[in-house]
Amino acid sequence: MRLLTAILSTLPLPALALSCIPYGVSDAYLEAAAAKEAYVPVLGLLSFDVTLNPQVDWENQQDTPATTLIPATFTGDALTVRGVDTPFATDVVLEVRCLGPWCASPQPGPVLGFLRKTSHSYVLSTHACGGYMFGRPDAGQIKQVRDCLAGKSCQATAPR
């Protein structure tokens, strides 16, 4: 038995993986609509320094920050209930949250998102299993948010 234990202790353990419930733009919309805070649905370009994204040191995973705040700029449109977009540009705090060592890795560029309005700024939050930021949105995602805004079908991606 000791020999078996010794042999097994030298073998690599399987990597732990993060398992997330499917999450899409309708889920983000429904969460934002139900929140106490005010959210602004937006479509446009997000600019920020990608080198500020959290970096995981796999040898010291416990040192991974729970939240990293990155200054960013949004330029594009606020999406409205009536389907008439309003030009919208603002400084944003990009809130990148980590779940243990698993972090979102947002990229600058086209974005569909939901900006949380605070007393002094807007926050765009994302994490490894979802959040309010969808980079490089496709036509289907944009249509889904527009449908949700218009009171049409807006179903969660998976049961919650």
CSV table of C-alpha atoms in Angstrom, one decimal:
chain,number,residue,atom,x,y,z
A,1,MET,CA,0.0,0.0,0.0
A,2,ARG,CA,2.9,2.4,0.8
A,3,LEU,CA,4.4,1.7,-2.6
A,4,LEU,CA,1.1,2.6,-4.3
A,5,THR,CA,0.7,5.7,-2.2
A,6,ALA,CA,4.3,6.8,-3.1
A,7,ILE,CA,3.7,6.2,-6.8
A,8,LEU,CA,0.4,8.0,-6.8
A,9,SER,CA,1.9,11.0,-4.9
A,10,THR,CA,4.4,11.5,-7.7
A,11,LEU,CA,1.8,11.7,-10.5
A,12,PRO,CA,0.5,15.1,-11.5
A,13,LEU,CA,-3.0,16.0,-10.2
A,14,PRO,CA,-5.6,16.9,-12.8
A,15,ALA,CA,-6.0,20.7,-13.2
A,16,LEU,CA,-8.9,22.2,-11.5
A,17,ALA,CA,-11.2,24.0,-13.9
A,18,LEU,CA,-13.8,26.7,-13.5
A,19,SER,CA,-17.3,25.6,-14.5
A,20,CYS,CA,-19.8,28.4,-15.3
A,21,ILE,CA,-23.5,28.4,-16.0
A,22,PRO,CA,-24.1,29.5,-19.6
A,23,TYR,CA,-24.4,33.3,-19.6
A,24,GLY,CA,-25.5,35.6,-22.4
A,25,VAL,CA,-26.6,39.2,-23.1
A,26,SER,CA,-30.2,38.5,-22.0
A,27,ASP,CA,-28.9,37.3,-18.7
A,28,ALA,CA,-26.9,40.5,-18.2
A,29,TYR,CA,-29.9,42.5,-19.3
A,30,LEU,CA,-32.2,40.8,-16.8
A,31,GLU,CA,-29.7,41.2,-14.0
A,32,ALA,CA,-29.2,44.8,-14.7
A,33,ALA,CA,-33.0,45.4,-15.0
A,34,ALA,CA,-33.6,43.8,-11.6
A,35,ALA,CA,-30.7,45.6,-9.8
A,36,LYS,CA,-31.2,48.4,-7.3
A,37,GLU,CA,-28.5,50.4,-9.2
A,38,ALA,CA,-29.2,52.2,-12.5
A,39,TYR,CA,-27.6,50.7,-15.7
A,40,VAL,CA,-27.1,52.1,-19.1
A,41,PRO,CA,-27.0,49.6,-22.0
A,42,VAL,CA,-24.3,50.7,-24.5
A,43,LEU,CA,-22.9,49.7,-27.9
A,44,GLY,CA,-19.6,51.2,-29.1
A,45,LEU,CA,-15.9,51.1,-28.5
A,46,LEU,CA,-14.1,50.6,-25.2
A,47,SER,CA,-10.5,51.9,-24.9
A,48,PHE,CA,-8.1,51.0,-22.1
A,49,ASP,CA,-4.5,49.7,-21.5
A,50,VAL,CA,-4.8,46.0,-21.8
A,51,THR,CA,-1.5,45.5,-19.8
A,52,LEU,CA,-3.5,46.5,-16.7
A,53,ASN,CA,-5.6,43.3,-16.8
A,54,PRO,CA,-4.9,41.1,-13.8
A,55,GLN,CA,-2.1,38.5,-14.4
A,56,VAL,CA,-2.3,35.2,-12.6
A,57,ASP,CA,0.9,33.8,-11.1
A,58,TRP,CA,0.0,30.1,-11.2
A,59,GLU,CA,2.8,29.4,-8.7
A,60,ASN,CA,1.1,31.9,-6.2
A,61,GLN,CA,-2.5,31.7,-7.1
A,62,GLN,CA,-3.6,33.0,-3.7
A,63,ASP,CA,-2.0,36.4,-4.6
A,64,THR,CA,-4.5,36.9,-7.5
A,65,PRO,CA,-6.4,40.1,-6.7
A,66,ALA,CA,-10.2,39.7,-6.3
A,67,THR,CA,-10.9,42.9,-8.2
A,68,THR,CA,-8.8,45.1,-10.5
A,69,LEU,CA,-10.0,48.5,-11.5
A,70,ILE,CA,-8.9,49.9,-14.9
A,71,PRO,CA,-9.5,53.4,-16.2
A,72,ALA,CA,-11.2,53.2,-19.6
A,73,THR,CA,-13.1,55.3,-22.1
A,74,PHE,CA,-16.4,54.4,-23.8
A,75,THR,CA,-17.5,56.0,-27.1
A,76,GLY,CA,-20.6,55.0,-28.9
A,77,ASP,CA,-24.3,55.0,-28.2
A,78,ALA,CA,-26.7,54.4,-25.3
A,79,LEU,CA,-29.4,52.0,-26.3
A,80,THR,CA,-32.9,53.1,-25.5
A,81,VAL,CA,-36.3,51.5,-25.1
A,82,ARG,CA,-37.7,53.2,-28.2
A,83,GLY,CA,-34.8,51.9,-30.3
A,84,VAL,CA,-33.4,55.4,-31.0
A,85,ASP,CA,-29.8,55.3,-29.9
A,86,THR,CA,-28.3,58.3,-28.2
A,87,PRO,CA,-24.6,59.3,-28.7
A,88,PHE,CA,-22.8,58.6,-25.5
A,89,ALA,CA,-19.2,59.0,-24.5
A,90,THR,CA,-17.8,58.8,-21.0
A,91,ASP,CA,-14.9,57.7,-18.8
A,92,VAL,CA,-15.5,54.3,-17.3
A,93,VAL,CA,-14.0,52.2,-14.6
A,94,LEU,CA,-13.5,48.7,-15.9
A,95,GLU,CA,-14.0,46.4,-13.0
A,96,VAL,CA,-12.3,43.0,-13.7
A,97,ARG,CA,-13.2,40.5,-11.0
A,98,CYS,CA,-11.4,37.2,-10.5
A,99,LEU,CA,-13.0,34.0,-9.1
A,100,GLY,CA,-10.0,32.5,-7.4
A,101,PRO,CA,-7.2,32.4,-10.0
A,102,TRP,CA,-9.7,32.7,-12.9
A,103,CYS,CA,-10.0,36.2,-14.3
A,104,ALA,CA,-11.7,37.8,-17.2
A,105,SER,CA,-9.4,39.1,-19.9
A,106,PRO,CA,-11.3,42.0,-21.5
A,107,GLN,CA,-9.9,43.5,-24.7
A,108,PRO,CA,-10.2,47.0,-26.1
A,109,GLY,CA,-12.5,47.4,-29.1
A,110,PRO,CA,-16.2,46.9,-29.9
A,111,VAL,CA,-18.3,46.2,-26.9
A,112,LEU,CA,-22.0,45.7,-25.9
A,113,GLY,CA,-22.4,46.3,-22.3
A,114,PHE,CA,-24.3,47.6,-19.3
A,115,LEU,CA,-22.7,50.5,-17.5
A,116,ARG,CA,-23.5,50.8,-13.8
A,117,LYS,CA,-24.1,54.4,-12.8
A,118,THR,CA,-22.4,55.5,-9.6
A,119,SER,CA,-22.5,58.8,-7.8
A,120,HIS,CA,-19.4,60.0,-9.7
A,121,SER,CA,-18.8,57.6,-12.7
A,122,TYR,CA,-19.8,54.6,-14.7
A,123,VAL,CA,-18.6,51.1,-14.0
A,124,LEU,CA,-18.4,48.2,-16.5
A,125,SER,CA,-18.0,45.0,-14.6
A,126,THR,CA,-16.8,41.6,-16.0
A,127,HIS,CA,-15.6,38.3,-14.5
A,128,ALA,CA,-14.6,34.8,-15.6
A,129,CYS,CA,-18.2,33.6,-15.7
A,130,GLY,CA,-20.0,36.6,-17.1
A,131,GLY,CA,-20.6,40.2,-16.2
A,132,TYR,CA,-21.9,43.1,-18.1
A,133,MET,CA,-19.4,43.3,-20.9
A,134,PHE,CA,-19.6,41.5,-24.2
A,135,GLY,CA,-16.6,42.2,-26.5
A,136,ARG,CA,-17.0,42.1,-30.3
A,137,PRO,CA,-20.8,41.6,-30.1
A,138,ASP,CA,-22.5,39.9,-33.0
A,139,ALA,CA,-25.7,40.9,-34.7
A,140,GLY,CA,-27.7,38.3,-32.7
A,141,GLN,CA,-26.5,39.7,-29.4
A,142,ILE,CA,-27.3,43.2,-30.3
A,143,LYS,CA,-30.8,42.2,-31.5
A,144,GLN,CA,-31.4,40.3,-28.2
A,145,VAL,CA,-30.6,43.4,-26.2
A,146,ARG,CA,-32.8,45.5,-28.4
A,147,ASP,CA,-35.6,43.0,-28.0
A,148,CYS,CA,-35.2,43.0,-24.3
A,149,LEU,CA,-35.3,46.8,-24.2
A,150,ALA,CA,-38.4,46.8,-26.4
A,151,GLY,CA,-40.2,44.4,-24.1
A,152,LYS,CA,-40.1,41.5,-26.5
A,153,SER,CA,-38.8,38.1,-25.7
A,154,CYS,CA,-36.0,38.2,-23.2
A,155,GLN,CA,-35.3,34.8,-21.7
A,156,ALA,CA,-32.3,33.8,-19.6
A,157,THR,CA,-29.8,31.6,-21.4
A,158,ALA,CA,-30.1,28.9,-18.7
A,159,PRO,CA,-32.4,28.4,-15.7
A,160,ARG,CA,-31.1,30.2,-12.6
